[in-house]
Amino acid sequence: MDIQELKPGMQCHTTLGSGYVLEVDVPNHQLLLQGEDELQPFYVHISEVLTEGLS
């Protein structure tokens, strides 16, 4: 998946769980996600994204 395709507000499924994209860090190939059941947002590398979809 190309990081340029990901935008804030999209839902992503990763190896660490599912969440909504809050921020896309293109230079570092990372996403800041807010997990559905998490209190704290978390960063994941683009390689950990399994699927994505529009929210």
JSON list of N, CA and C in Angstrom, two decimals:
[
{"chain": "A", "resi": 1, "resn": "MET", "atom": "N", "xyz": [0.84, -1.17, 0.00]},
{"chain": "A", "resi": 1, "resn": "MET", "atom": "CA", "xyz": [0.00, 0.00, 0.00]},
{"chain": "A", "resi": 1, "resn": "MET", "atom": "C", "xyz": [0.89, 1.24, 0.00]},
{"chain": "A", "resi": 2, "resn": "ASP", "atom": "N", "xyz": [0.49, 2.23, -0.76]},
{"chain": "A", "resi": 2, "resn": "ASP", "atom": "CA", "xyz": [1.25, 3.47, -0.83]},
{"chain": "A", "resi": 2, "resn": "ASP", "atom": "C", "xyz": [0.77, 4.43, 0.25]},
{"chain": "A", "resi": 3, "resn": "ILE", "atom": "N", "xyz": [1.71, 5.00, 0.98]},
{"chain": "A", "resi": 3, "resn": "ILE", "atom": "CA", "xyz": [1.35, 5.90, 2.08]},
{"chain": "A", "resi": 3, "resn": "ILE", "atom": "C", "xyz": [0.64, 7.15, 1.58]},
{"chain": "A", "resi": 4, "resn": "GLN", "atom": "N", "xyz": [0.87, 7.53, 0.33]},
{"chain": "A", "resi": 4, "resn": "GLN", "atom": "CA", "xyz": [0.21, 8.71, -0.24]},
{"chain": "A", "resi": 4, "resn": "GLN", "atom": "C", "xyz": [-1.31, 8.52, -0.34]},
{"chain": "A", "resi": 5, "resn": "GLU", "atom": "N", "xyz": [-1.78, 7.27, -0.35]},
{"chain": "A", "resi": 5, "resn": "GLU", "atom": "CA", "xyz": [-3.21, 6.97, -0.46]},
{"chain": "A", "resi": 5, "resn": "GLU", "atom": "C", "xyz": [-3.95, 7.13, 0.87]},
{"chain": "A", "resi": 6, "resn": "LEU", "atom": "N", "xyz": [-3.21, 7.17, 1.97]},
{"chain": "A", "resi": 6, "resn": "LEU", "atom": "CA", "xyz": [-3.82, 7.22, 3.30]},
{"chain": "A", "resi": 6, "resn": "LEU", "atom": "C", "xyz": [-4.02, 8.66, 3.74]},
{"chain": "A", "resi": 7, "resn": "LYS", "atom": "N", "xyz": [-5.19, 8.92, 4.30]},
{"chain": "A", "resi": 7, "resn": "LYS", "atom": "CA", "xyz": [-5.57, 10.28, 4.73]},
{"chain": "A", "resi": 7, "resn": "LYS", "atom": "C", "xyz": [-6.19, 10.22, 6.12]},
{"chain": "A", "resi": 8, "resn": "PRO", "atom": "N", "xyz": [-6.07, 11.31, 6.89]},
{"chain": "A", "resi": 8, "resn": "PRO", "atom": "CA", "xyz": [-6.73, 11.36, 8.19]},
{"chain": "A", "resi": 8, "resn": "PRO", "atom": "C", "xyz": [-8.23, 11.09, 8.04]},
{"chain": "A", "resi": 9, "resn": "GLY", "atom": "N", "xyz": [-8.76, 10.33, 8.99]},
{"chain": "A", "resi": 9, "resn": "GLY", "atom": "CA", "xyz": [-10.17, 9.96, 8.99]},
{"chain": "A", "resi": 9, "resn": "GLY", "atom": "C", "xyz": [-10.44, 8.58, 8.43]},
{"chain": "A", "resi": 10, "resn": "MET", "atom": "N", "xyz": [-9.49, 8.01, 7.71]},
{"chain": "A", "resi": 10, "resn": "MET", "atom": "CA", "xyz": [-9.67, 6.67, 7.16]},
{"chain": "A", "resi": 10, "resn": "MET", "atom": "C", "xyz": [-9.51, 5.64, 8.27]},
{"chain": "A", "resi": 11, "resn": "GLN", "atom": "N", "xyz": [-10.17, 4.52, 8.13]},
{"chain": "A", "resi": 11, "resn": "GLN", "atom": "CA", "xyz": [-10.01, 3.43, 9.07]},
{"chain": "A", "resi": 11, "resn": "GLN", "atom": "C", "xyz": [-8.99, 2.44, 8.50]},
{"chain": "A", "resi": 12, "resn": "CYS", "atom": "N", "xyz": [-8.06, 2.00, 9.35]},
{"chain": "A", "resi": 12, "resn": "CYS", "atom": "CA", "xyz": [-7.05, 1.04, 8.94]},
{"chain": "A", "resi": 12, "resn": "CYS", "atom": "C", "xyz": [-7.05, -0.16, 9.88]},
{"chain": "A", "resi": 13, "resn": "HIS", "atom": "N", "xyz": [-6.74, -1.30, 9.31]},
{"chain": "A", "resi": 13, "resn": "HIS", "atom": "CA", "xyz": [-6.58, -2.53, 10.09]},
{"chain": "A", "resi": 13, "resn": "HIS", "atom": "C", "xyz": [-5.10, -2.88, 10.02]},
{"chain": "A", "resi": 14, "resn": "THR", "atom": "N", "xyz": [-4.48, -3.06, 11.18]},
{"chain": "A", "resi": 14, "resn": "THR", "atom": "CA", "xyz": [-3.04, -3.31, 11.26]},
{"chain": "A", "resi": 14, "resn": "THR", "atom": "C", "xyz": [-2.77, -4.56, 12.08]},
{"chain": "A", "resi": 15, "resn": "THR", "atom": "N", "xyz": [-1.51, -4.93, 12.14]},
{"chain": "A", "resi": 15, "resn": "THR", "atom": "CA", "xyz": [-1.11, -6.06, 12.96]},
{"chain": "A", "resi": 15, "resn": "THR", "atom": "C", "xyz": [-1.29, -5.76, 14.45]},
{"chain": "A", "resi": 16, "resn": "LEU", "atom": "N", "xyz": [-1.43, -4.48, 14.81]},
{"chain": "A", "resi": 16, "resn": "LEU", "atom": "CA", "xyz": [-1.62, -4.09, 16.21]},
{"chain": "A", "resi": 16, "resn": "LEU", "atom": "C", "xyz": [-3.07, -3.82, 16.57]},
{"chain": "A", "resi": 17, "resn": "GLY", "atom": "N", "xyz": [-3.97, -3.90, 15.60]},
{"chain": "A", "resi": 17, "resn": "GLY", "atom": "CA", "xyz": [-5.38, -3.64, 15.82]},
{"chain": "A", "resi": 17, "resn": "GLY", "atom": "C", "xyz": [-5.91, -2.64, 14.80]},
{"chain": "A", "resi": 18, "resn": "SER", "atom": "N", "xyz": [-7.17, -2.28, 14.96]},
{"chain": "A", "resi": 18, "resn": "SER", "atom": "CA", "xyz": [-7.81, -1.35, 14.05]},
{"chain": "A", "resi": 18, "resn": "SER", "atom": "C", "xyz": [-7.86, 0.04, 14.65]},
{"chain": "A", "resi": 19, "resn": "GLY", "atom": "N", "xyz": [-7.92, 1.04, 13.78]},
{"chain": "A", "resi": 19, "resn": "GLY", "atom": "CA", "xyz": [-8.03, 2.41, 14.26]},
{"chain": "A", "resi": 19, "resn": "GLY", "atom": "C", "xyz": [-8.26, 3.38, 13.14]},
{"chain": "A", "resi": 20, "resn": "TYR", "atom": "N", "xyz": [-8.49, 4.62, 13.53]},
{"chain": "A", "resi": 20, "resn": "TYR", "atom": "CA", "xyz": [-8.70, 5.70, 12.58]},
{"chain": "A", "resi": 20, "resn": "TYR", "atom": "C", "xyz": [-7.43, 6.51, 12.46]},
{"chain": "A", "resi": 21, "resn": "VAL", "atom": "N", "xyz": [-7.08, 6.87, 11.24]},
{"chain": "A", "resi": 21, "resn": "VAL", "atom": "CA", "xyz": [-5.86, 7.64, 10.99]},
{"chain": "A", "resi": 21, "resn": "VAL", "atom": "C", "xyz": [-6.05, 9.06, 11.49]},
{"chain": "A", "resi": 22, "resn": "LEU", "atom": "N", "xyz": [-5.15, 9.48, 12.38]},
{"chain": "A", "resi": 22, "resn": "LEU", "atom": "CA", "xyz": [-5.14, 10.86, 12.88]},
{"chain": "A", "resi": 22, "resn": "LEU", "atom": "C", "xyz": [-4.11, 11.70, 12.13]},
{"chain": "A", "resi": 23, "resn": "GLU", "atom": "N", "xyz": [-3.00, 11.05, 11.76]},
{"chain": "A", "resi": 23, "resn": "GLU", "atom": "CA", "xyz": [-1.89, 11.78, 11.14]},
{"chain": "A", "resi": 23, "resn": "GLU", "atom": "C", "xyz": [-1.11, 10.82, 10.26]},
{"chain": "A", "resi": 24, "resn": "VAL", "atom": "N", "xyz": [-0.62, 11.33, 9.13]},
{"chain": "A", "resi": 24, "resn": "VAL", "atom": "CA", "xyz": [0.22, 10.56, 8.22]},
{"chain": "A", "resi": 24, "resn": "VAL", "atom": "C", "xyz": [1.60, 11.21, 8.21]},
{"chain": "A", "resi": 25, "resn": "ASP", "atom": "N", "xyz": [2.61, 10.46, 8.65]},
{"chain": "A", "resi": 25, "resn": "ASP", "atom": "CA", "xyz": [4.00, 10.93, 8.68]},
{"chain": "A", "resi": 25, "resn": "ASP", "atom": "C", "xyz": [4.71, 10.32, 7.48]},
{"chain": "A", "resi": 26, "resn": "VAL", "atom": "N", "xyz": [4.64, 11.03, 6.33]},
{"chain": "A", "resi": 26, "resn": "VAL", "atom": "CA", "xyz": [5.17, 10.50, 5.08]},
{"chain": "A", "resi": 26, "resn": "VAL", "atom": "C", "xyz": [6.68, 10.26, 5.14]},
{"chain": "A", "resi": 27, "resn": "PRO", "atom": "N", "xyz": [7.50, 11.21, 5.63]},
{"chain": "A", "resi": 27, "resn": "PRO", "atom": "CA", "xyz": [8.95, 10.97, 5.63]},
{"chain": "A", "resi": 27, "resn": "PRO", "atom": "C", "xyz": [9.39, 9.73, 6.41]},
{"chain": "A", "resi": 28, "resn": "ASN", "atom": "N", "xyz": [8.67, 9.42, 7.50]},
{"chain": "A", "resi": 28, "resn": "ASN", "atom": "CA", "xyz": [9.03, 8.27, 8.33]},
{"chain": "A", "resi": 28, "resn": "ASN", "atom": "C", "xyz": [8.17, 7.04, 8.05]},
{"chain": "A", "resi": 29, "resn": "HIS", "atom": "N", "xyz": [7.26, 7.13, 7.09]},
{"chain": "A", "resi": 29, "resn": "HIS", "atom": "CA", "xyz": [6.37, 6.02, 6.72]},
{"chain": "A", "resi": 29, "resn": "HIS", "atom": "C", "xyz": [5.60, 5.49, 7.91]},
{"chain": "A", "resi": 30, "resn": "GLN", "atom": "N", "xyz": [5.05, 6.41, 8.72]},
{"chain": "A", "resi": 30, "resn": "GLN", "atom": "CA", "xyz": [4.28, 6.01, 9.90]},
{"chain": "A", "resi": 30, "resn": "GLN", "atom": "C", "xyz": [2.91, 6.67, 9.89]},
{"chain": "A", "resi": 31, "resn": "LEU", "atom": "N", "xyz": [1.99, 6.01, 10.59]},
{"chain": "A", "resi": 31, "resn": "LEU", "atom": "CA", "xyz": [0.64, 6.54, 10.78]},
{"chain": "A", "resi": 31, "resn": "LEU", "atom": "C", "xyz": [0.38, 6.66, 12.27]},
{"chain": "A", "resi": 32, "resn": "LEU", "atom": "N", "xyz": [-0.29, 7.73, 12.67]},
{"chain": "A", "resi": 32, "resn": "LEU", "atom": "CA", "xyz": [-0.77, 7.85, 14.04]},
{"chain": "A", "resi": 32, "resn": "LEU", "atom": "C", "xyz": [-2.24, 7.44, 14.00]},
{"chain": "A", "resi": 33, "resn": "LEU", "atom": "N", "xyz": [-2.55, 6.38, 14.73]},
{"chain": "A", "resi": 33, "resn": "LEU", "atom": "CA", "xyz": [-3.91, 5.84, 14.74]},
{"chain": "A", "resi": 33, "resn": "LEU", "atom": "C", "xyz": [-4.55, 5.98, 16.12]},
{"chain": "A", "resi": 34, "resn": "GLN", "atom": "N", "xyz": [-5.86, 6.19, 16.12]},
{"chain": "A", "resi": 34, "resn": "GLN", "atom": "CA", "xyz": [-6.64, 6.13, 17.35]},
{"chain": "A", "resi": 34, "resn": "GLN", "atom": "C", "xyz": [-7.38, 4.82, 17.31]},
{"chain": "A", "resi": 35, "resn": "GLY", "atom": "N", "xyz": [-6.99, 3.91, 18.18]},
{"chain": "A", "resi": 35, "resn": "GLY", "atom": "CA", "xyz": [-7.62, 2.59, 18.22]},
{"chain": "A", "resi": 35, "resn": "GLY", "atom": "C", "xyz": [-9.06, 2.67, 18.68]},
{"chain": "A", "resi": 36, "resn": "GLU", "atom": "N", "xyz": [-9.86, 1.75, 18.20]},
{"chain": "A", "resi": 36, "resn": "GLU", "atom": "CA", "xyz": [-11.28, 1.72, 18.55]},
{"chain": "A", "resi": 36, "resn": "GLU", "atom": "C", "xyz": [-11.49, 1.50, 20.04]},
{"chain": "A", "resi": 37, "resn": "ASP", "atom": "N", "xyz": [-10.62, 0.71, 20.67]},
{"chain": "A", "resi": 37, "resn": "ASP", "atom": "CA", "xyz": [-10.76, 0.40, 22.09]},
{"chain": "A", "resi": 37, "resn": "ASP", "atom": "C", "xyz": [-9.58, 0.95, 22.90]},
{"chain": "A", "resi": 38, "resn": "GLU", "atom": "N", "xyz": [-8.84, 1.88, 22.35]},
{"chain": "A", "resi": 38, "resn": "GLU", "atom": "CA", "xyz": [-7.65, 2.41, 23.02]},
{"chain": "A", "resi": 38, "resn": "GLU", "atom": "C", "xyz": [-7.88, 3.84, 23.49]},
{"chain": "A", "resi": 39, "resn": "LEU", "atom": "N", "xyz": [-7.29, 4.19, 24.61]},
{"chain": "A", "resi": 39, "resn": "LEU", "atom": "CA", "xyz": [-7.37, 5.57, 25.10]},
{"chain": "A", "resi": 39, "resn": "LEU", "atom": "C", "xyz": [-6.29, 6.44, 24.47]},
{"chain": "A", "resi": 40, "resn": "GLN", "atom": "N", "xyz": [-5.13, 5.86, 24.22]},
{"chain": "A", "resi": 40, "resn": "GLN", "atom": "CA", "xyz": [-4.00, 6.60, 23.66]},
{"chain": "A", "resi": 40, "resn": "GLN", "atom": "C", "xyz": [-3.81, 6.26, 22.19]},
{"chain": "A", "resi": 41, "resn": "PRO", "atom": "N", "xyz": [-3.58, 7.28, 21.35]},
{"chain": "A", "resi": 41, "resn": "PRO", "atom": "CA", "xyz": [-3.24, 6.99, 19.95]},
{"chain": "A", "resi": 41, "resn": "PRO", "atom": "C", "xyz": [-1.89, 6.27, 19.89]},
{"chain": "A", "resi": 42, "resn": "PHE", "atom": "N", "xyz": [-1.65, 5.57, 18.79]},
{"chain": "A", "resi": 42, "resn": "PHE", "atom": "CA", "xyz": [-0.39, 4.84, 18.65]},
{"chain": "A", "resi": 42, "resn": "PHE", "atom": "C", "xyz": [0.12, 4.95, 17.22]},
{"chain": "A", "resi": 43, "resn": "TYR", "atom": "N", "xyz": [1.44, 4.86, 17.08]},
{"chain": "A", "resi": 43, "resn": "TYR", "atom": "CA", "xyz": [2.08, 4.90, 15.76]},
{"chain": "A", "resi": 43, "resn": "TYR", "atom": "C", "xyz": [2.28, 3.49, 15.24]},
{"chain": "A", "resi": 44, "resn": "VAL", "atom": "N", "xyz": [2.09, 3.34, 13.92]},
{"chain": "A", "resi": 44, "resn": "VAL", "atom": "CA", "xyz": [2.41, 2.08, 13.25]},
{"chain": "A", "resi": 44, "resn": "VAL", "atom": "C", "xyz": [3.16, 2.42, 11.96]},
{"chain": "A", "resi": 45, "resn": "HIS", "atom": "N", "xyz": [4.05, 1.54, 11.57]},
{"chain": "A", "resi": 45, "resn": "HIS", "atom": "CA", "xyz": [4.76, 1.67, 10.30]},
{"chain": "A", "resi": 45, "resn": "HIS", "atom": "C", "xyz": [3.82, 1.23, 9.18]},
{"chain": "A", "resi": 46, "resn": "ILE", "atom": "N", "xyz": [3.97, 1.82, 8.03]},
{"chain": "A", "resi": 46, "resn": "ILE", "atom": "CA", "xyz": [3.10, 1.51, 6.88]},
{"chain": "A", "resi": 46, "resn": "ILE", "atom": "C", "xyz": [3.12, 0.02, 6.55]},
{"chain": "A", "resi": 47, "resn": "SER", "atom": "N", "xyz": [4.22, -0.65, 6.83]},
{"chain": "A", "resi": 47, "resn": "SER", "atom": "CA", "xyz": [4.32, -2.09, 6.54]},
{"chain": "A", "resi": 47, "resn": "SER", "atom": "C", "xyz": [3.38, -2.92, 7.41]},
{"chain": "A", "resi": 48, "resn": "GLU", "atom": "N", "xyz": [2.87, -2.34, 8.51]},
{"chain": "A", "resi": 48, "resn": "GLU", "atom": "CA", "xyz": [1.97, -3.06, 9.41]},
{"chain": "A", "resi": 48, "resn": "GLU", "atom": "C", "xyz": [0.50, -2.92, 9.02]},
{"chain": "A", "resi": 49, "resn": "VAL", "atom": "N", "xyz": [0.21, -2.07, 8.02]},
{"chain": "A", "resi": 49, "resn": "VAL", "atom": "CA", "xyz": [-1.18, -1.87, 7.59]},
{"chain": "A", "resi": 49, "resn": "VAL", "atom": "C", "xyz": [-1.61, -3.07, 6.76]},
{"chain": "A", "resi": 50, "resn": "LEU", "atom": "N", "xyz": [-2.72, -3.69, 7.17]},
{"chain": "A", "resi": 50, "resn": "LEU", "atom": "CA", "xyz": [-3.25, -4.85, 6.46]},
{"chain": "A", "resi": 50, "resn": "LEU", "atom": "C", "xyz": [-4.26, -4.42, 5.40]},
{"chain": "A", "resi": 51, "resn": "THR", "atom": "N", "xyz": [-5.23, -3.59, 5.81]},
{"chain": "A", "resi": 51, "resn": "THR", "atom": "CA", "xyz": [-6.24, -3.08, 4.89]},
{"chain": "A", "resi": 51, "resn": "THR", "atom": "C", "xyz": [-6.63, -1.68, 5.32]},
{"chain": "A", "resi": 52, "resn": "GLU", "atom": "N", "xyz": [-7.25, -0.96, 4.41]},
{"chain": "A", "resi": 52, "resn": "GLU", "atom": "CA", "xyz": [-7.76, 0.36, 4.74]},
{"chain": "A", "resi": 52, "resn": "GLU", "atom": "C", "xyz": [-9.09, 0.56, 4.07]},
{"chain": "A", "resi": 53, "resn": "GLY", "atom": "N", "xyz": [-9.85, 1.52, 4.56]},
{"chain": "A", "resi": 53, "resn": "GLY", "atom": "CA", "xyz": [-11.14, 1.84, 3.97]},
{"chain": "A", "resi": 53, "resn": "GLY", "atom": "C", "xyz": [-11.57, 3.22, 4.40]},
{"chain": "A", "resi": 54, "resn": "LEU", "atom": "N", "xyz": [-12.54, 3.76, 3.73]},
{"chain": "A", "resi": 54, "resn": "LEU", "atom": "CA", "xyz": [-13.06, 5.07, 4.09]},
{"chain": "A", "resi": 54, "resn": "LEU", "atom": "C", "xyz": [-13.94, 4.96, 5.31]},
{"chain": "A", "resi": 55, "resn": "SER", "atom": "N", "xyz": [-13.87, 5.95, 6.16]},
{"chain": "A", "resi": 55, "resn": "SER", "atom": "CA", "xyz": [-14.70, 5.94, 7.36]},
{"chain": "A", "resi": 55, "resn": "SER", "atom": "C", "xyz": [-16.11, 6.37, 7.03]}
]
